Amino acid sequence: MAERMSYEVPPTRTEPTAAEAMEKLIESLHQHGFLRLATDVVNANTQIAKVLVDGLNQPGSLNAMQNLTLLFKALATIPPEDFNPLLLAVTAAAKGMRENAHAPADKSAPGIRGIIKMLNDEELWQGVKPVMAGMRAFGREINKPTEKPISRYSGKPSHA
């Protein structure tokens, strides 16, 4: 007697194959003009590179790139959980200053009594303390002797 053959029917495809997806992508890029743009960029590669290099080779551009690099390196040292409250505080401060700028002007000076009241304002002092701590840290850093940025971030001496 013959043995029974086992055959499982393969499931029907529900998603396109990689070739079909690639064909659809290329057609979409062509319809929206991206293929023409990419072709033009590739064909004009040397001219585009020359314009970019000439533009970036200016002293101002080099300074800007170095300054951005320093800014990114400095930001990289601040953990997000410390940076987020700073951003929120700066946003709130800017909003408070903007609101105060549109408030009706009080033309009278606070006088001695007004200053004494401000000295006893706990909320004011709680807001001023971080600013003062920041000013102290700023003063310490600004008075340090300058060193080359590459030395500061890499720890290696620079002979440039």
mmCIF file of C-alpha atoms in Angstrom:
data_model
loop_
_atom_site.group_PDB
_atom_site.id
_atom_site.type_symbol
_atom_site.label_atom_id
_atom_site.label_comp_id
_atom_site.label_asym_id
_atom_site.label_seq_id
_atom_site.Cartn_x
_atom_site.Cartn_y
_atom_site.Cartn_z
ATOM 1 C CA MET A 1 0.000 0.000 0.000
ATOM 2 C CA ALA A 2 1.215 3.529 -0.790
ATOM 3 C CA GLU A 3 2.339 5.844 1.962
ATOM 4 C CA ARG A 4 0.486 9.069 2.480
ATOM 5 C CA MET A 5 2.422 12.192 1.448
ATOM 6 C CA SER A 6 2.481 15.167 3.758
ATOM 7 C CA TYR A 7 2.121 18.509 2.077
ATOM 8 C CA GLU A 8 1.466 21.789 3.793
ATOM 9 C CA VAL A 9 0.032 24.613 1.773
ATOM 10 C CA PRO A 10 2.274 27.681 2.074
ATOM 11 C CA PRO A 11 0.442 30.714 3.479
ATOM 12 C CA THR A 12 -0.534 33.405 1.049
ATOM 13 C CA ARG A 13 1.547 36.567 1.151
ATOM 14 C CA THR A 14 0.039 39.522 2.923
ATOM 15 C CA GLU A 15 2.973 41.895 2.435
ATOM 16 C CA PRO A 16 4.882 42.786 -0.719
ATOM 17 C CA THR A 17 8.232 41.200 -1.408
ATOM 18 C CA ALA A 18 11.423 43.225 -1.139
ATOM 19 C CA ALA A 19 11.578 43.557 -4.923
ATOM 20 C CA GLU A 20 8.005 44.852 -5.072
ATOM 21 C CA ALA A 21 8.638 47.323 -2.242
ATOM 22 C CA MET A 22 11.823 48.536 -3.961
ATOM 23 C CA GLU A 23 9.988 49.002 -7.260
ATOM 24 C CA LYS A 24 7.262 51.007 -5.497
ATOM 25 C CA LEU A 25 9.879 53.148 -3.722
ATOM 26 C CA ILE A 26 11.759 53.904 -6.938
ATOM 27 C CA GLU A 27 8.532 54.783 -8.733
ATOM 28 C CA SER A 28 7.484 57.097 -5.892
ATOM 29 C CA LEU A 29 10.913 58.791 -5.848
ATOM 30 C CA HIS A 30 10.649 59.284 -9.602
ATOM 31 C CA GLN A 31 7.122 60.721 -9.427
ATOM 32 C CA HIS A 32 8.140 63.266 -6.785
ATOM 33 C CA GLY A 33 11.339 64.354 -8.542
ATOM 34 C CA PHE A 34 13.827 62.965 -6.030
ATOM 35 C CA LEU A 35 15.539 60.728 -8.567
ATOM 36 C CA ARG A 36 16.149 63.708 -10.857
ATOM 37 C CA LEU A 37 17.533 65.704 -7.930
ATOM 38 C CA ALA A 38 19.806 62.833 -6.879
ATOM 39 C CA THR A 39 21.012 62.420 -10.459
ATOM 40 C CA ASP A 40 21.750 66.134 -10.766
ATOM 41 C CA VAL A 41 23.643 66.113 -7.464
ATOM 42 C CA VAL A 42 25.737 63.133 -8.528
ATOM 43 C CA ASN A 43 26.459 64.697 -11.929
ATOM 44 C CA ALA A 44 27.391 68.050 -10.390
ATOM 45 C CA ASN A 45 29.348 66.450 -7.553
ATOM 46 C CA THR A 46 32.627 68.283 -8.171
ATOM 47 C CA GLN A 47 30.936 71.665 -8.599
ATOM 48 C CA ILE A 48 28.869 71.220 -5.411
ATOM 49 C CA ALA A 49 31.928 70.048 -3.496
ATOM 50 C CA LYS A 50 33.907 73.077 -4.700
ATOM 51 C CA VAL A 51 31.165 75.493 -3.593
ATOM 52 C CA LEU A 52 30.901 73.782 -0.193
ATOM 53 C CA VAL A 53 34.661 73.689 0.372
ATOM 54 C CA ASP A 54 35.081 77.309 -0.716
ATOM 55 C CA GLY A 55 32.275 78.375 1.612
ATOM 56 C CA LEU A 56 33.534 76.359 4.552
ATOM 57 C CA ASN A 57 37.141 77.413 4.035
ATOM 58 C CA GLN A 58 36.447 80.990 5.163
ATOM 59 C CA PRO A 59 37.773 82.060 8.594
ATOM 60 C CA GLY A 60 34.266 82.849 9.858
ATOM 61 C CA SER A 61 32.955 79.446 8.773
ATOM 62 C CA LEU A 62 35.843 77.647 10.448
ATOM 63 C CA ASN A 63 35.255 79.594 13.668
ATOM 64 C CA ALA A 64 31.537 78.802 13.536
ATOM 65 C CA MET A 65 32.192 75.077 13.058
ATOM 66 C CA GLN A 66 34.710 75.026 15.920
ATOM 67 C CA ASN A 67 32.319 76.947 18.181
ATOM 68 C CA LEU A 68 29.452 74.576 17.368
ATOM 69 C CA THR A 69 31.714 71.611 18.091
ATOM 70 C CA LEU A 70 32.649 73.127 21.463
ATOM 71 C CA LEU A 71 28.995 73.804 22.229
ATOM 72 C CA PHE A 72 28.015 70.205 21.423
ATOM 73 C CA LYS A 73 30.898 68.851 23.522
ATOM 74 C CA ALA A 74 29.883 71.050 26.446
ATOM 75 C CA LEU A 75 26.228 69.996 26.103
ATOM 76 C CA ALA A 76 27.328 66.363 25.981
ATOM 77 C CA THR A 77 28.725 66.684 29.516
ATOM 78 C CA ILE A 78 25.351 67.742 30.981
ATOM 79 C CA PRO A 79 23.027 64.850 31.836
ATOM 80 C CA PRO A 80 19.494 65.338 30.444
ATOM 81 C CA GLU A 81 17.978 65.139 33.924
ATOM 82 C CA ASP A 82 20.051 68.223 34.861
ATOM 83 C CA PHE A 83 19.544 70.053 31.574
ATOM 84 C CA ASN A 84 15.757 69.681 31.385
ATOM 85 C CA PRO A 85 15.037 71.703 34.575
ATOM 86 C CA LEU A 86 17.398 74.403 33.281
ATOM 87 C CA LEU A 87 15.478 74.627 30.007
ATOM 88 C CA LEU A 88 12.149 74.714 31.832
ATOM 89 C CA ALA A 89 13.455 77.469 34.149
ATOM 90 C CA VAL A 90 14.765 79.532 31.226
ATOM 91 C CA THR A 91 11.422 79.146 29.436
ATOM 92 C CA ALA A 92 9.486 80.195 32.533
ATOM 93 C CA ALA A 93 11.856 83.144 33.095
ATOM 94 C CA ALA A 94 11.442 84.324 29.512
ATOM 95 C CA LYS A 95 7.668 84.058 29.819
ATOM 96 C CA GLY A 96 7.723 85.967 33.126
ATOM 97 C CA MET A 97 9.879 88.727 31.641
ATOM 98 C CA ARG A 98 7.602 88.973 28.622
ATOM 99 C CA GLU A 99 4.494 89.213 30.811
ATOM 100 C CA ASN A 100 6.166 91.844 33.002
ATOM 101 C CA ALA A 101 7.126 93.882 29.928
ATOM 102 C CA HIS A 102 3.430 94.194 29.013
ATOM 103 C CA ALA A 103 2.300 95.013 32.562
ATOM 104 C CA PRO A 104 1.349 98.615 33.270
ATOM 105 C CA ALA A 105 4.428 100.578 34.263
ATOM 106 C CA ASP A 106 4.773 101.445 37.945
ATOM 107 C CA LYS A 107 6.604 104.741 37.811
ATOM 108 C CA SER A 108 7.380 104.971 41.511
ATOM 109 C CA ALA A 109 10.593 103.480 42.912
ATOM 110 C CA PRO A 110 10.127 100.886 45.674
ATOM 111 C CA GLY A 111 11.960 103.011 48.267
ATOM 112 C CA ILE A 112 13.619 101.713 51.417
ATOM 113 C CA ARG A 113 10.450 100.011 52.717
ATOM 114 C CA GLY A 114 9.903 98.301 49.368
ATOM 115 C CA ILE A 115 13.492 97.010 49.366
ATOM 116 C CA ILE A 116 13.099 95.735 52.929
ATOM 117 C CA LYS A 117 9.885 93.948 51.891
ATOM 118 C CA MET A 118 11.755 92.375 48.976
ATOM 119 C CA LEU A 119 14.495 91.201 51.381
ATOM 120 C CA ASN A 120 11.834 89.326 53.360
ATOM 121 C CA ASP A 121 10.217 87.751 50.277
ATOM 122 C CA GLU A 122 11.054 84.037 50.608
ATOM 123 C CA GLU A 123 9.897 83.178 47.070
ATOM 124 C CA LEU A 124 12.180 85.859 45.658
ATOM 125 C CA TRP A 125 15.186 84.511 47.569
ATOM 126 C CA GLN A 126 14.441 80.940 46.511
ATOM 127 C CA GLY A 127 14.483 82.160 42.910
ATOM 128 C CA VAL A 128 17.626 84.265 43.342
ATOM 129 C CA LYS A 129 19.717 81.517 45.013
ATOM 130 C CA PRO A 130 20.205 79.411 41.836
ATOM 131 C CA VAL A 131 21.019 82.543 39.848
ATOM 132 C CA MET A 132 23.657 83.570 42.394
ATOM 133 C CA ALA A 133 25.151 80.057 42.421
ATOM 134 C CA GLY A 134 25.287 80.183 38.630
ATOM 135 C CA MET A 135 26.978 83.584 38.734
ATOM 136 C CA ARG A 136 29.595 82.273 41.190
ATOM 137 C CA ALA A 137 30.333 79.275 38.934
ATOM 138 C CA PHE A 138 30.462 81.563 35.900
ATOM 139 C CA GLY A 139 32.933 83.846 37.704
ATOM 140 C CA ARG A 140 35.165 80.915 38.662
ATOM 141 C CA GLU A 141 35.216 79.593 35.079
ATOM 142 C CA ILE A 142 35.712 82.948 33.369
ATOM 143 C CA ASN A 143 38.723 83.718 35.604
ATOM 144 C CA LYS A 144 40.510 80.412 34.933
ATOM 145 C CA PRO A 145 43.459 80.608 32.552
ATOM 146 C CA THR A 146 42.403 79.598 29.066
ATOM 147 C CA GLU A 147 43.617 76.409 27.492
ATOM 148 C CA LYS A 148 43.103 75.037 24.041
ATOM 149 C CA PRO A 149 39.665 73.369 23.734
ATOM 150 C CA ILE A 150 41.190 70.141 22.422
ATOM 151 C CA SER A 151 43.249 69.873 25.615
ATOM 152 C CA ARG A 152 40.240 70.571 27.820
ATOM 153 C CA TYR A 153 38.079 67.848 26.287
ATOM 154 C CA SER A 154 40.696 65.219 25.444
ATOM 155 C CA GLY A 155 43.053 65.690 28.375
ATOM 156 C CA LYS A 156 45.985 65.652 25.956
ATOM 157 C CA PRO A 157 48.330 68.628 25.589
ATOM 158 C CA SER A 158 48.147 70.535 22.320
ATOM 159 C CA HIS A 159 51.252 71.855 20.618
ATOM 160 C CA ALA A 160 49.341 73.681 17.901
#
